[in-house]
XYZ file of C-alpha atoms in Angstrom:
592
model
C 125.384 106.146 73.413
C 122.809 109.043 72.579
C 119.462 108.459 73.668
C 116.390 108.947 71.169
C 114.166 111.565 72.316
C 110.400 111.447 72.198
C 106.779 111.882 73.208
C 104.331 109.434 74.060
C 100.579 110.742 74.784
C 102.464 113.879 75.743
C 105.378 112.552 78.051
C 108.525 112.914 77.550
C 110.540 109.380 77.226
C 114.580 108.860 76.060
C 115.191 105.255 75.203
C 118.301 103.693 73.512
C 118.214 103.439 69.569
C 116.366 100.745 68.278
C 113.487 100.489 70.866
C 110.444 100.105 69.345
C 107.149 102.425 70.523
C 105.767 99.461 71.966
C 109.074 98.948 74.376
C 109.636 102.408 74.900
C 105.593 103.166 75.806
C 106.049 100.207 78.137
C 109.329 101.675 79.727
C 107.175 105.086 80.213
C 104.231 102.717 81.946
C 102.196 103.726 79.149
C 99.797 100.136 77.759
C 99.286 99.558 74.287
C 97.506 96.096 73.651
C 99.213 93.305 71.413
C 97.869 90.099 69.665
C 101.011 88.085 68.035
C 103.480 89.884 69.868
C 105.833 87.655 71.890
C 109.189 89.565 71.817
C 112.252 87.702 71.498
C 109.922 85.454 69.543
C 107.320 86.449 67.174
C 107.985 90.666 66.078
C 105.253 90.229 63.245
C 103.019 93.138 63.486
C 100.518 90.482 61.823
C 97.394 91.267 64.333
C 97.478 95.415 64.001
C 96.277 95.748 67.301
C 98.791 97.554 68.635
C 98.321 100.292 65.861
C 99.404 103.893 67.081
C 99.121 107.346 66.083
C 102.679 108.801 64.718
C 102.554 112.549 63.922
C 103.416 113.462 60.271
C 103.090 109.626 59.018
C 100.272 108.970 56.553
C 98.779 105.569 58.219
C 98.846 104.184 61.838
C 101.844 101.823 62.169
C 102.484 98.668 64.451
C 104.267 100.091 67.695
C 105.480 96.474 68.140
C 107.568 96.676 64.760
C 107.935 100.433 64.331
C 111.297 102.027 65.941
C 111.420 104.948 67.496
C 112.937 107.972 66.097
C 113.941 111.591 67.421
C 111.685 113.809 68.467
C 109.015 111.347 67.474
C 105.491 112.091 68.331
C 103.535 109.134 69.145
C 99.439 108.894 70.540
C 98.753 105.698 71.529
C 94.556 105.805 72.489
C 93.664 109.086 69.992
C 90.183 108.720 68.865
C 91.352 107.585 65.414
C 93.578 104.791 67.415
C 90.467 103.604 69.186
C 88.489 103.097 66.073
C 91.065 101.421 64.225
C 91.407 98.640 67.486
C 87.874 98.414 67.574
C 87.714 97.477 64.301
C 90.275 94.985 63.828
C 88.952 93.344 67.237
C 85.499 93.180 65.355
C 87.090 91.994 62.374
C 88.600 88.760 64.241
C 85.549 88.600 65.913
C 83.512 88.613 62.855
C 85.225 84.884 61.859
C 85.246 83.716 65.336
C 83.093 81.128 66.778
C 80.736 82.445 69.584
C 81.272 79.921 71.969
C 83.193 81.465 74.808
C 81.185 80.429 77.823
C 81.677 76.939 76.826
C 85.109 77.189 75.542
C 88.573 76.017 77.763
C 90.546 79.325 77.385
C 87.201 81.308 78.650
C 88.225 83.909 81.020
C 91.967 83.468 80.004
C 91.588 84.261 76.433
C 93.766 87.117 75.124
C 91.464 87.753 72.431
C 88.212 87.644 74.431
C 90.342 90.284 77.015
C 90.775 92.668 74.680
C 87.469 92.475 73.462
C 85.989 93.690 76.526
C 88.970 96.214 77.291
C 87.083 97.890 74.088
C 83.633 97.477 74.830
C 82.936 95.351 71.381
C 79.091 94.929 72.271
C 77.929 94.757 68.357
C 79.609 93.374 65.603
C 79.195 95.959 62.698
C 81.363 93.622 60.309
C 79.324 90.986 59.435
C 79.972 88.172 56.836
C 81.167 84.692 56.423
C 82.577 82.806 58.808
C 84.650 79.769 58.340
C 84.690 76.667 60.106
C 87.361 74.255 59.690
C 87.141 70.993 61.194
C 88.603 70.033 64.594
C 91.726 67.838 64.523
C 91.120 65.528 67.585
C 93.200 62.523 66.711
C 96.574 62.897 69.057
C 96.180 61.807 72.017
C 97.534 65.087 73.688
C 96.103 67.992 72.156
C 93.298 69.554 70.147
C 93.198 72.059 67.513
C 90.506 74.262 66.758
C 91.776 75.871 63.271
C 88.386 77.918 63.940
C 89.730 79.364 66.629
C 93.339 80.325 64.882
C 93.506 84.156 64.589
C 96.764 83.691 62.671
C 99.263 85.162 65.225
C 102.096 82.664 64.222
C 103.115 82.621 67.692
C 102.864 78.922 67.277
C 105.088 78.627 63.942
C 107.828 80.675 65.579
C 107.923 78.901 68.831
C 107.850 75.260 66.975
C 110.470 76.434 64.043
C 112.812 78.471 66.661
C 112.702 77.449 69.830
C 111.897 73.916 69.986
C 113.530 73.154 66.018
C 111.089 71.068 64.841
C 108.823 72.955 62.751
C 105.189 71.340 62.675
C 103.297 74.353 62.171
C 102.985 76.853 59.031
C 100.304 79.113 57.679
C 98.548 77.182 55.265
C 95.954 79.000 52.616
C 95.321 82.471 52.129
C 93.829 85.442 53.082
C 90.544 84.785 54.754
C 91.451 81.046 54.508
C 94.588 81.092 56.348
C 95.260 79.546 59.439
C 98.508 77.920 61.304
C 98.451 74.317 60.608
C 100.326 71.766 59.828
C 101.366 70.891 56.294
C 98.299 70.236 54.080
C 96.224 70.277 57.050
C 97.020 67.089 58.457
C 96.202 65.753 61.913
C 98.994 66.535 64.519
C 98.701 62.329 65.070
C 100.276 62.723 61.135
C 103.234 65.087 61.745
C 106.169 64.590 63.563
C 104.489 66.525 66.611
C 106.687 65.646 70.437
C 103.578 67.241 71.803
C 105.277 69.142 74.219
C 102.359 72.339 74.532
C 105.013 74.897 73.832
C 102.488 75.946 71.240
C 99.327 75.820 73.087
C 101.084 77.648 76.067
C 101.906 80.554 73.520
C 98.465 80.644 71.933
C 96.308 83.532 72.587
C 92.992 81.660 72.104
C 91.969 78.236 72.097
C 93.136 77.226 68.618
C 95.311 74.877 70.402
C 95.366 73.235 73.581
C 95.496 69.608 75.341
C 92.989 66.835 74.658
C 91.065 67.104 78.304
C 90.387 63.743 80.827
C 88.476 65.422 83.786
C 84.979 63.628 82.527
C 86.790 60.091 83.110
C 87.995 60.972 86.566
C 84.774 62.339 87.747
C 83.474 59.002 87.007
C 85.789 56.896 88.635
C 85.259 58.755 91.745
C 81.582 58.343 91.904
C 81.876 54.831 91.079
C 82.286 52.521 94.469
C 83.727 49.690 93.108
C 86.822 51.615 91.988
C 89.660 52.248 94.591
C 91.172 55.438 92.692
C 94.552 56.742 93.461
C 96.593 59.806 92.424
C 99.651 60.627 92.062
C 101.486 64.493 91.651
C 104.430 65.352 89.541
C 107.337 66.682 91.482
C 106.803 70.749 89.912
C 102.833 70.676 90.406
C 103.797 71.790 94.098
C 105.013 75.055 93.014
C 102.362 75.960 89.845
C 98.809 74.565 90.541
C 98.796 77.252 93.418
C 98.791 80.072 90.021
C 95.161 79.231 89.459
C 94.302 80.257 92.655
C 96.121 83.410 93.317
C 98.640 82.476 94.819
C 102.498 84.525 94.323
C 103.950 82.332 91.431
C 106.993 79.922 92.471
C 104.996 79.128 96.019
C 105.656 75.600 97.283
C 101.818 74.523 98.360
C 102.344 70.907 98.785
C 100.166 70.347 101.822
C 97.328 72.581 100.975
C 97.573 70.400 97.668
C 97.505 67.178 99.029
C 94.457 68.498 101.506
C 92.057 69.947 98.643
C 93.093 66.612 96.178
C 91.863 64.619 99.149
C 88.406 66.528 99.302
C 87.699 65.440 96.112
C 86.991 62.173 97.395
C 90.303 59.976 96.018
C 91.293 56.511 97.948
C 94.785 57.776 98.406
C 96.816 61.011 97.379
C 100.394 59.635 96.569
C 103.585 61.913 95.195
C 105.392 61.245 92.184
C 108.766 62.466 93.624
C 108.996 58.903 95.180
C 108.757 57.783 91.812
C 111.446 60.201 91.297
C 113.289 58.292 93.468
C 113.131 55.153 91.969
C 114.278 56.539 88.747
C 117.108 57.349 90.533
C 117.914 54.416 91.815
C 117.265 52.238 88.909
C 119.072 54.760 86.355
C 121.929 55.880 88.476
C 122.350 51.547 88.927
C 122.020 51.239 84.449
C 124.605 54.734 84.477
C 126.978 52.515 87.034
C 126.675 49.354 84.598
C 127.615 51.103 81.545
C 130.760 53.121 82.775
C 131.635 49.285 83.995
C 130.732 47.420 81.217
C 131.594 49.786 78.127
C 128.504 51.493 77.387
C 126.435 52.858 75.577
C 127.505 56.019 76.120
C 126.798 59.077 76.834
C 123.528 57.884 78.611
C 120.463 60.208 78.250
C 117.695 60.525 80.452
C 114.020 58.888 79.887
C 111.506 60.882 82.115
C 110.775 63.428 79.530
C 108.429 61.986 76.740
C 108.623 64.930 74.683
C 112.312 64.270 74.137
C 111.605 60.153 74.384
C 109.134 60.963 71.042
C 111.859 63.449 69.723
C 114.696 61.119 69.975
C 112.669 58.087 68.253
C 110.978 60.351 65.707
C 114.626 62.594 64.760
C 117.638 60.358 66.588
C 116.527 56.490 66.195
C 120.335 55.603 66.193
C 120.605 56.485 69.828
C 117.984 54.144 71.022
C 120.458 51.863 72.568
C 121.570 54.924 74.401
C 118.375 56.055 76.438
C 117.866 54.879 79.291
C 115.941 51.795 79.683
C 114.019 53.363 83.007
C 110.309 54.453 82.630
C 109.816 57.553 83.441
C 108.424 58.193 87.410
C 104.766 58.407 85.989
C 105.098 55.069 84.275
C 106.789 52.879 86.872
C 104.680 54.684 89.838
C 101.962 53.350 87.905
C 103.157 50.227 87.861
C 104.279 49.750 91.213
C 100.499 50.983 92.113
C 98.818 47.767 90.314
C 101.256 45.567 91.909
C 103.395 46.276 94.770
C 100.808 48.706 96.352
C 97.491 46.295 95.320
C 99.857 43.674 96.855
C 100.147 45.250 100.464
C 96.471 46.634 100.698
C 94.748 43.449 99.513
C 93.537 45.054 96.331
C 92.648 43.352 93.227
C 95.150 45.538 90.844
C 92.099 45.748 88.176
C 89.638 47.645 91.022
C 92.429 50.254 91.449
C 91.983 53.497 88.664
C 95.412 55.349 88.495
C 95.219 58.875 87.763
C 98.779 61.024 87.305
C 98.816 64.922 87.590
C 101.400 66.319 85.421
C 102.791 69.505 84.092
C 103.326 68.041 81.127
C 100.420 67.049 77.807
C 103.088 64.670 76.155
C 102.308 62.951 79.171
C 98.975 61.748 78.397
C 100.434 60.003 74.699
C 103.598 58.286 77.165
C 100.543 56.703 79.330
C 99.073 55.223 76.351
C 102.309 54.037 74.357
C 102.643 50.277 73.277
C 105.468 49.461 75.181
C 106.296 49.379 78.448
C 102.562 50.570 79.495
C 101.406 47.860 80.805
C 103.998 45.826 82.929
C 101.308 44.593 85.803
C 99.462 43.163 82.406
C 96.924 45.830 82.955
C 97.002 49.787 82.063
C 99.693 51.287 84.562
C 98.208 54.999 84.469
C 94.828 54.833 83.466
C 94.394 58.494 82.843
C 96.307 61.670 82.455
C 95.704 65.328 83.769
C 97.488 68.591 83.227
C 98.063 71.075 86.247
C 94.938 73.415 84.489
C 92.719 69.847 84.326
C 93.274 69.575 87.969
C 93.038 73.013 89.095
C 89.569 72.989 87.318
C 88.212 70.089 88.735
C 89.502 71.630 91.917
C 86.901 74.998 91.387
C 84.360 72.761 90.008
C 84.170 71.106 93.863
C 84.012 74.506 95.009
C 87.014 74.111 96.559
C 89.666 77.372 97.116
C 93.418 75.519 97.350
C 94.311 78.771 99.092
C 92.462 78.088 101.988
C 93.156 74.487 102.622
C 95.101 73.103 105.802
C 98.278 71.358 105.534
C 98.226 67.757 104.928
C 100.529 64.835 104.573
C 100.846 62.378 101.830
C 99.921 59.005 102.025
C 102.589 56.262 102.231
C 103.820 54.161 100.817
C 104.178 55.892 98.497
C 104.197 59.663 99.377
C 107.473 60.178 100.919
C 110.255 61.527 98.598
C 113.676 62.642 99.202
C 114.991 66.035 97.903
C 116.175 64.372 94.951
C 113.042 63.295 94.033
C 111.297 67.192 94.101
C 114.227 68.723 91.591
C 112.840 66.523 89.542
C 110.337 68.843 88.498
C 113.150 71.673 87.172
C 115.720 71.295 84.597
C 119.191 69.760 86.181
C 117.045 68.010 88.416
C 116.914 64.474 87.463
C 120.840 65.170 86.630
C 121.620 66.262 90.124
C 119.377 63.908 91.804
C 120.603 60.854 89.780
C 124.445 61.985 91.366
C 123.988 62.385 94.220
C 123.385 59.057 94.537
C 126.051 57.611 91.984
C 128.635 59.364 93.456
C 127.866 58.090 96.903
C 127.544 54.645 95.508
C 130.989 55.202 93.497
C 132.935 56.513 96.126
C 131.724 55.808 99.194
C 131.276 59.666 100.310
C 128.550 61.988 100.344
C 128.943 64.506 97.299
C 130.090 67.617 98.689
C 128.527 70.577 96.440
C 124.911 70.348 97.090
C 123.678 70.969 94.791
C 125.659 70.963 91.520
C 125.002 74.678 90.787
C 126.449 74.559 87.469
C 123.679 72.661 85.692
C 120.771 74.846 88.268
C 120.743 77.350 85.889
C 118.354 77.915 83.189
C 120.716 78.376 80.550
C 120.064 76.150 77.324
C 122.871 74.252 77.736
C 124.923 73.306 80.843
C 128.089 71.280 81.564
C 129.442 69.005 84.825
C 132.075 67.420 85.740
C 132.192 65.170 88.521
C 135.497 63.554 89.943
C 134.435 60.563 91.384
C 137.785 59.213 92.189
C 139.037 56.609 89.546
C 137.790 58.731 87.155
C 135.648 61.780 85.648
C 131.850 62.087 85.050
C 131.122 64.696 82.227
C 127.749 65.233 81.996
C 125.483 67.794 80.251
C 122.040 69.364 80.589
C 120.168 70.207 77.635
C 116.451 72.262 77.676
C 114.290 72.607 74.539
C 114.769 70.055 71.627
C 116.196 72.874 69.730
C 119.136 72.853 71.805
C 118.914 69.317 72.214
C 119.710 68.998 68.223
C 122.365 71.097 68.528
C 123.813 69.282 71.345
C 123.416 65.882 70.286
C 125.040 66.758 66.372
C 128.058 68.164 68.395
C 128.113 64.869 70.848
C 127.533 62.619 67.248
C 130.613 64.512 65.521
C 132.874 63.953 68.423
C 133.095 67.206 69.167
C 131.771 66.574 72.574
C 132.382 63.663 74.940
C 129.620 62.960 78.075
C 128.445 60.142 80.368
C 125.656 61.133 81.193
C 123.086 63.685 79.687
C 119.367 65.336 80.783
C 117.361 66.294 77.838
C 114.070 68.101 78.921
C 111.934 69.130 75.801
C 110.499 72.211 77.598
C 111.854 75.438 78.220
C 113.228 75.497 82.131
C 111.778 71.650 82.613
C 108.644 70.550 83.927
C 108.054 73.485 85.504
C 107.514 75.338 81.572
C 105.674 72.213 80.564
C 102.837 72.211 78.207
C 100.531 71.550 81.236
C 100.793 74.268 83.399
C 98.995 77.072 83.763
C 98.981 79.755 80.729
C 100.381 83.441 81.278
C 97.948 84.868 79.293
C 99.158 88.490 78.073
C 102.507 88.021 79.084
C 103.629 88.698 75.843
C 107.665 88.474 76.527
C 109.720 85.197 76.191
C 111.985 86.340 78.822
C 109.506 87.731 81.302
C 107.791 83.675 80.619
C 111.093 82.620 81.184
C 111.371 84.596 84.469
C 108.382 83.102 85.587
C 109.028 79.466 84.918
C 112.949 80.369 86.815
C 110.383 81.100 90.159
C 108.942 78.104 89.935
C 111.981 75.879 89.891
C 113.255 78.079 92.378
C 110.628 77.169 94.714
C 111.352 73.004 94.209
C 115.145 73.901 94.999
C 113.897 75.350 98.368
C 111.760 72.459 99.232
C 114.529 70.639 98.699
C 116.748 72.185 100.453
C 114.167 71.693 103.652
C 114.060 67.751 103.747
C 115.739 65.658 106.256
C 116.550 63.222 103.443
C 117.911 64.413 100.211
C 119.624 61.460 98.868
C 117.386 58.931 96.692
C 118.876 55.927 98.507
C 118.741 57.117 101.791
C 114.663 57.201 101.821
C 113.156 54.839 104.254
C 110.174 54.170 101.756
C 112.348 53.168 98.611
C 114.587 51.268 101.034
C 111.255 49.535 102.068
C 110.522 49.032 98.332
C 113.355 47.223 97.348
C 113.684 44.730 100.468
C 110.158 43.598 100.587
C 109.063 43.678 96.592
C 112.045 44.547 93.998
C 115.153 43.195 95.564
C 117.820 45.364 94.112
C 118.140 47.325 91.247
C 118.246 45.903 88.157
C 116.582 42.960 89.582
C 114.777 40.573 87.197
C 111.202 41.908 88.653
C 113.163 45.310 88.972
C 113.900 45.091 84.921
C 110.032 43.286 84.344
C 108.179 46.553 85.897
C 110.297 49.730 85.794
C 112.119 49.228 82.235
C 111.223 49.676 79.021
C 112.191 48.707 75.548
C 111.921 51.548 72.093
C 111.279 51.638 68.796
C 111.527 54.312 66.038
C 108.776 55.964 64.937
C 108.578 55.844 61.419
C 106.150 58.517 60.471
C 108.330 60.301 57.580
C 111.608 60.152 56.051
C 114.204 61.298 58.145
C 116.420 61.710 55.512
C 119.582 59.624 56.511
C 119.723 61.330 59.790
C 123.348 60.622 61.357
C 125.013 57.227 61.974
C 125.082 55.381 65.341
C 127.229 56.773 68.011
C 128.699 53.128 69.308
């Protein structure tokens, strides 16, 4: 292949044909800023910020949507260049609310970045500025129209990644902004609320409806005994807003600066984990004896529990009747732990750190919420919520100590932490069946086919009278695909993980933002680190089998019985109904 010759602020770069400027300037180290760039996602050249110089061409084109050609001759910060930035920044600027020091993106705000990268200290375009009204009605997330700058990073990750297609740009010209259909509340739409948009957004036109104010509260107030739990990936992300190398296990320090914040007792959510396992590998063992429903699919994501009611109603009877590890922790909080500490369940505040803002609508869902006959999780925070709170305290997670969790409900077996990545809960969940089924330990540890971040994975998994085939599925948009093959018989499973994000927990709505990395893949990349870093933490426990921990063991003999149990079924199961916001148009027939 013949390389394409050409010059980039005088240096010489040869790139393969079709590169644009903006790839090949990057190749020669050479930074030219972007807006609504998010290659392999949104190639728009909507924002004209990364306008450059091109000798012999009339106007300045967009170097994220311009090819290069030979002997091209490209300036990417001329004079004229500079202007031209300046004044598109001031243009956005112009019909942007001025509220930065008081706004939750402030400091990681693409938009305010570039701003001072180009010194925009007066605002020569002056005019009016509009001011849509916030839509605060989900429970997971706020939009700010005010704040949209019309990127469409948001349509093309809804539409194409995830498949489901909430947002479009609505009105025109100095009216337009990404929205949903005729404006309506995200609580109107179909939304999963699973953040992929707000993780994507440049500025604060989206992002998740915040809790911290009802925590700090709860703290101060001395008749509350408040508890926390952490979701199995926070242990490799919250350490991000603190400098430290991304995918970097910081469990201890974690559990250390959560405890200086003054809460009763810091529990982990992996031993949740492990109750899943148990009570879902027991429901998986039931079916296969007792004809079904199958293929099983996997509860613990509530982006892909709202998908599947809102888009897939039919296979209801096929989820998985467990609660997710948030919901049943919660549970077990208000009455097996209230039980053994002597605690009136209605004194005790239950707070949940997750990666995840779909998170906060599961807490608050009519079923299955409220087992103990009282709120299980009283409140929801993202990985950002608590690494705020964490500064606010003045407290630097980097410098911690090490510190333990507190039992009983803080020890977790590997199982439990893989929970956090995509394959996790499917790995976890056999290790245990298979041991159950057969009698032996499972021998490939772990199941490397599904520890991949490919969309789509496969498994099978002889477990002696016959074979498991089970399948991993990450995004809803290959979810669809997926489940229309499985529907058409074109695919046959027992068992099957649906995450709704990208990678799993670990690319969850609630974690911390990469502002200006504007690459899919490189996002990608990063998310791949941090599951990486779960898989090493598990690979460093003593116990990595579900059923083997001493704790869940503990559980069942002195509260729960067995799996399955009546009290078992009473706290840690839940029914599900279709949500019937809009037509679904005759979506598929049942699968029994």
């Amino acid at each position: 292949m013949k390389l394409i010759s050409l010059t980039i602020d005088e240096k010489q770069v040869s790139v393969k044909p079709g590169t644009t400027i903006l790839e090949a300037a990057r190749k020669a180290g050479i930074y030219i800023p972007t807006l609504c760039y998010l290659k392999e996602i949104n190639v728009t050249g909507a924002c004209r910020v990364c306008l450059v110089e091109i000798e012999g061409a009339k106007t300045l084109q967009p170097s994220c949507a311009t090819a290069v050609a030979q002997e091209m001759n490209v300036k990417t910060h001329s004079p004229k260049v500079i202007k031209a930035r300046k004044m598109v920044l001031e243009l956005y600027l112009s019909n942007h609310p001025f509220d930065c020091l008081t706004c939750v993106r402030n400091q990681n705000c693409e938009l305010q970045s570039l701003a001072e990268r180009y010194h925009i200290t007066n605002l020569l375009a002056k005019g009016e500025r509009k001011d849509p009204p916030k839509d605060d009605q989900s429970p997971a997330m706020v939009r700010e129209p005010s704040k949209c700058i019309v990127c469409r990073r948001c349509v093309r990750v809804c539409k194409d990644v995830q498949e489901i297609g909430i947002y479009q740009i609505v009105e025109r010209g100095f009216d337009a902004v990404a929205s949903p259909a005729f404006k309506k509340s995200l609580a109107e739409t179909p939304c999963i609320y699973c953040g992929q948009c707000l993780l994507v957004c440049p500025t604060a036109a989206i992002h998740e409806r915040e809790d911290q104010e009802k925590v700090w509260e709860a703290l101060n107030d001395p008749d509350k005994h408040v508890i926390i739990q952490t979701a199995p990936s926070i242990r490799t992300t919250i350490g991000e807003a603190f400098g430290i190398p991304i995918g970097t296990p910081v469990t201890g320090k974690m559990v250390a600066a959560i405890r200086k914040l003054g809460f009763d007792k810091v529990f982990d959510d992996c031993f949740g984990a492990d109750i899943v396992v148990m009570e879902e590998g027991h429901e998986l063992m039931h079916r296969l004896q007792n004809g079904g429903p199958l293929p099983q699919f996997t509860s613990c994501c509530p982006g892909w529990l709202r998908f599947c009611l809102l888009f897939y109603p039919e296979l209801i009877p096929h989820l998985s009747s467990v609660k997710s590890p948030q919901q049943l922790f919660g549970a077990l909080v208000k009455t097996y732990y209230a039980q053994k500490e002597g605690l009136d369940p209605k004194s005790i505040y239950s707070v949940s750190v997750m990666p995840c803002v779909a998170k906060k609508w599961e807490a608050q869902r009519e079923e299955g919420t409220r087992a103990s006959g009282i709120q299980d999780v009283d409140v929801v925070l993202t990985t950002r919520e608590l690494a705020h709170m964490l500064r606010t305290a003045g407290i630097n997670l980097a410098d911690m100590p090490e510190e333990e969790y507190d039992n009983p409900m803080g020890y977790a077996s590997g199982a439990g932490v893989i929970f956090g990545s995509g394959g996790g809960v499917l790995e976890g969940t056999m290790r245990t069946v298979y041991e159950k089924m057969t009698g032996k330990p499972l021998d490939k540890l772990p199941l490397r086919e599904v520890m991949s971040f490919e969309k789509v994975q496969e498994a099978e998994i002889d477990v002696g009278t016959q074979k498991l085939h089970c399948a991993v599925a990450r995004t809803t948009g290959e979810a669809r695909k997926l489940i229309d093959r499985v529907k058409s018989g074109q695919l046959k499973y027992d068992f099957i993980e649906i995450m709704a994000c990208p990678g799993g927990c670990v690319g969850g709505g609630g974690q911390p933002i990469y502002s200006g990395l504007d690459t899919w893949d490189g996002q990608m990349e990063q998310r791949y680190k941090r599951g990486e870093g779960l898989f090493q933490q598990d690979k460093l426990k003593k116990i990595r089998k579900s059923h083997e921990n001493p704790y869940i063991k503990l559980l069942y003999d002195e509260f729960l019985d067995q799996p399955l149990s009546d009290r078992s079924r009473q706290l840690l199961h839940t029914p599900y109904t279709e949500i019937p916001l809009y037509d679904l148009q005759g979506s598929a027939t049942s699968m029994d």
